[in-house]
Amino acid sequence: RIEDSYDGAIAYLDDRIGKLLDTLQARGLLRNTLLIITSDHGEQFGEHRLFSHGNSLYRPVMKVPLLLYFPGRIPAGRVVEQRVNLRDIAATIFDLTGIHPDTAFPGTSLRATWEHPDSVERRHFFETVSNGPGGGKWRSVLQGDLYYVRRPRAEQLFDLRADSGETVNLADSSAWRSRL
């Protein structure tokens, strides 16, 4: 029931976004609109025996959609494979619109991810205080396909290329060290 409810909420949101796009198109505004669709978090539906969000830094909570649409400035239909950080959205908005703010914003424009995709490789750092069982501070680092998670009383390392479900903990193995 929880997943059905979640899917229903997503379907409703999809319908509302469709109506917004239809309205912008009908008014002739869509061609001059920068549209960004994303989320602040994902959801867990039993992965790692956890549900909801705010209780971990596992990938189901951390991996969110990011869609950018800006005719003439972003290639239509382009899919970017690199992982990016939502903190880069403000810098991307300023870059794409040509606005130069008086104060610096954190992050880097995502333009390079579609213009020079092979040149973009960054580490991503995350931190949260879990409200889930056991609580406590969680920290993680993502570099390429290696995802390190340090949670209260445990360290985990996952090779997301071979193990997208984060089921095999490599933290005690030395085989991964050459990839850093």
Coordinates of C-alpha atoms in Angstrom, one line a residue:
R1 CA 0.0 0.0 0.0
I2 CA 2.8 2.4 0.8
E3 CA 4.4 2.0 -2.7
D4 CA 1.0 2.3 -4.4
S5 CA 0.3 5.5 -2.5
Y6 CA 3.8 6.8 -3.4
D7 CA 3.2 5.9 -7.1
G8 CA -0.2 7.7 -7.0
A9 CA 1.5 10.8 -5.7
I10 CA 4.1 10.6 -8.5
A11 CA 1.3 10.1 -11.1
Y12 CA -0.6 13.1 -9.8
L13 CA 2.6 15.3 -9.9
D14 CA 3.3 14.0 -13.4
D15 CA -0.2 15.1 -14.5
R16 CA 0.2 18.6 -12.9
I17 CA 3.6 19.1 -14.6
G18 CA 2.0 18.1 -17.9
K19 CA -0.7 20.7 -17.5
L20 CA 1.9 23.3 -16.6
L21 CA 3.9 22.5 -19.8
D22 CA 0.7 22.5 -21.9
T23 CA -0.2 26.0 -20.5
L24 CA 3.3 27.4 -21.1
Q25 CA 3.2 26.0 -24.7
A26 CA -0.3 27.4 -25.4
R27 CA 0.9 30.8 -24.2
G28 CA 4.0 30.7 -26.3
L29 CA 6.3 30.8 -23.2
L30 CA 7.8 27.3 -23.2
R31 CA 10.5 28.2 -25.7
N32 CA 11.9 30.8 -23.2
T33 CA 11.5 28.8 -20.1
L34 CA 14.2 27.1 -18.0
L35 CA 12.4 24.2 -16.4
I36 CA 14.1 22.2 -13.6
I37 CA 12.4 19.2 -12.0
T38 CA 14.1 17.4 -9.1
S39 CA 13.4 16.2 -5.6
D40 CA 15.0 16.8 -2.2
H41 CA 15.2 13.1 -1.4
G42 CA 14.3 9.6 -2.6
E43 CA 12.4 6.9 -0.6
Q44 CA 13.3 3.6 0.9
F45 CA 10.8 0.7 0.5
G46 CA 12.5 -1.9 2.6
E47 CA 16.0 -1.6 1.2
H48 CA 18.5 -2.2 4.1
R49 CA 15.3 -3.0 6.1
L50 CA 14.5 0.7 6.2
F51 CA 11.4 2.7 5.1
S52 CA 10.8 6.3 4.3
H53 CA 13.7 8.9 4.3
G54 CA 15.7 10.9 6.8
N55 CA 17.2 7.7 8.3
S56 CA 20.2 6.9 6.1
L57 CA 22.4 7.9 3.3
Y58 CA 21.8 4.8 1.2
R59 CA 21.3 5.3 -2.5
P60 CA 17.5 4.9 -2.6
V61 CA 17.3 8.1 -0.5
M62 CA 20.2 9.9 -2.2
K63 CA 19.5 9.2 -5.8
V64 CA 16.9 11.7 -7.1
P65 CA 15.8 12.7 -10.6
L66 CA 17.1 15.9 -12.2
L67 CA 15.6 17.1 -15.4
L68 CA 16.7 20.3 -17.1
Y69 CA 14.8 21.8 -20.1
F70 CA 15.8 25.0 -21.8
P71 CA 15.3 25.1 -25.6
G72 CA 18.4 26.3 -27.4
R73 CA 20.6 26.1 -24.4
I74 CA 20.4 22.5 -23.3
P75 CA 20.4 19.7 -26.0
A76 CA 17.0 18.1 -26.2
G77 CA 16.8 14.4 -25.3
R78 CA 20.3 14.3 -23.9
V79 CA 20.8 11.9 -21.0
V80 CA 23.8 12.6 -18.7
E81 CA 25.2 9.6 -17.0
Q82 CA 27.5 11.4 -14.5
R83 CA 26.3 11.7 -11.0
V84 CA 25.8 15.4 -10.0
N85 CA 24.9 17.3 -6.9
L86 CA 21.8 19.3 -6.3
R87 CA 23.9 22.1 -4.8
D88 CA 25.0 22.9 -8.4
I89 CA 21.5 23.9 -9.5
A90 CA 21.8 27.6 -8.5
A91 CA 25.1 28.0 -10.3
T92 CA 23.6 26.2 -13.4
I93 CA 20.6 28.6 -13.4
F94 CA 22.9 31.7 -13.3
D95 CA 25.2 30.2 -16.0
L96 CA 22.3 29.3 -18.4
T97 CA 20.5 32.6 -17.9
G98 CA 23.6 34.8 -18.0
I99 CA 22.8 36.3 -14.6
H100 CA 25.9 37.3 -12.7
P101 CA 24.9 37.6 -9.0
D102 CA 26.8 39.9 -6.6
T103 CA 27.3 37.1 -4.2
A104 CA 28.8 33.7 -4.8
F105 CA 26.6 30.6 -4.6
P106 CA 28.0 27.2 -3.8
G107 CA 28.4 24.7 -6.6
T108 CA 29.4 24.6 -10.2
S109 CA 27.3 24.9 -13.3
L110 CA 26.3 21.5 -14.7
R111 CA 26.8 22.7 -18.3
A112 CA 30.0 20.7 -18.6
T113 CA 28.1 17.4 -18.0
W114 CA 26.4 17.7 -21.4
E115 CA 29.1 19.7 -23.2
H116 CA 32.2 17.8 -22.1
P117 CA 30.9 14.7 -20.3
D118 CA 34.3 12.9 -20.1
S119 CA 35.8 15.8 -18.2
V120 CA 33.5 15.7 -15.3
E121 CA 34.4 13.4 -12.3
R122 CA 33.9 14.6 -8.8
R123 CA 33.6 13.3 -5.3
H124 CA 30.3 13.9 -3.6
F125 CA 30.1 14.2 0.1
F126 CA 27.0 13.8 2.2
E127 CA 26.1 14.0 5.9
T128 CA 22.9 13.6 7.9
V129 CA 21.7 12.9 11.4
S130 CA 19.5 9.8 11.2
N131 CA 16.1 9.9 12.8
G132 CA 15.8 6.1 12.3
P133 CA 16.6 3.2 14.5
G134 CA 19.9 3.7 16.2
G135 CA 20.0 7.4 15.2
G136 CA 23.3 9.2 15.0
K137 CA 25.4 10.9 12.4
W138 CA 25.9 9.4 8.9
R139 CA 28.6 10.5 6.5
S140 CA 29.3 9.2 3.0
V141 CA 31.5 9.8 0.0
L142 CA 30.8 8.9 -3.6
Q143 CA 33.6 8.7 -6.1
G144 CA 32.9 7.1 -9.4
D145 CA 31.2 3.8 -8.7
L146 CA 32.6 3.5 -5.1
Y147 CA 30.2 4.6 -2.4
Y148 CA 31.5 4.7 1.2
V149 CA 29.1 5.0 4.1
R150 CA 30.0 5.6 7.7
R151 CA 27.1 5.2 10.0
P152 CA 27.0 4.7 13.8
R153 CA 29.0 1.7 14.7
A154 CA 29.6 0.6 11.1
E155 CA 31.5 1.3 7.9
Q156 CA 30.4 0.2 4.5
L157 CA 31.8 0.4 1.0
F158 CA 29.8 -0.5 -2.1
D159 CA 30.8 -0.9 -5.7
L160 CA 27.7 0.5 -7.4
R161 CA 28.7 -0.7 -10.8
A162 CA 28.6 -4.4 -9.7
D163 CA 26.2 -4.0 -6.8
S164 CA 23.6 -1.2 -7.3
G165 CA 21.5 -2.6 -4.5
E166 CA 24.3 -2.0 -1.9
T167 CA 24.2 -5.6 -0.7
V168 CA 27.9 -6.5 -0.6
N169 CA 30.0 -4.6 1.9
L170 CA 33.6 -4.3 0.7
A171 CA 34.9 -2.2 3.6
D172 CA 37.0 -5.0 4.9
S173 CA 38.4 -5.9 1.5
S174 CA 41.6 -4.4 0.1
A175 CA 40.7 -5.1 -3.6
W176 CA 39.0 -1.7 -4.0
R177 CA 41.9 0.5 -2.8
S178 CA 43.6 0.7 -6.2
R179 CA 40.5 2.4 -7.7
L180 CA 40.7 5.5 -5.5

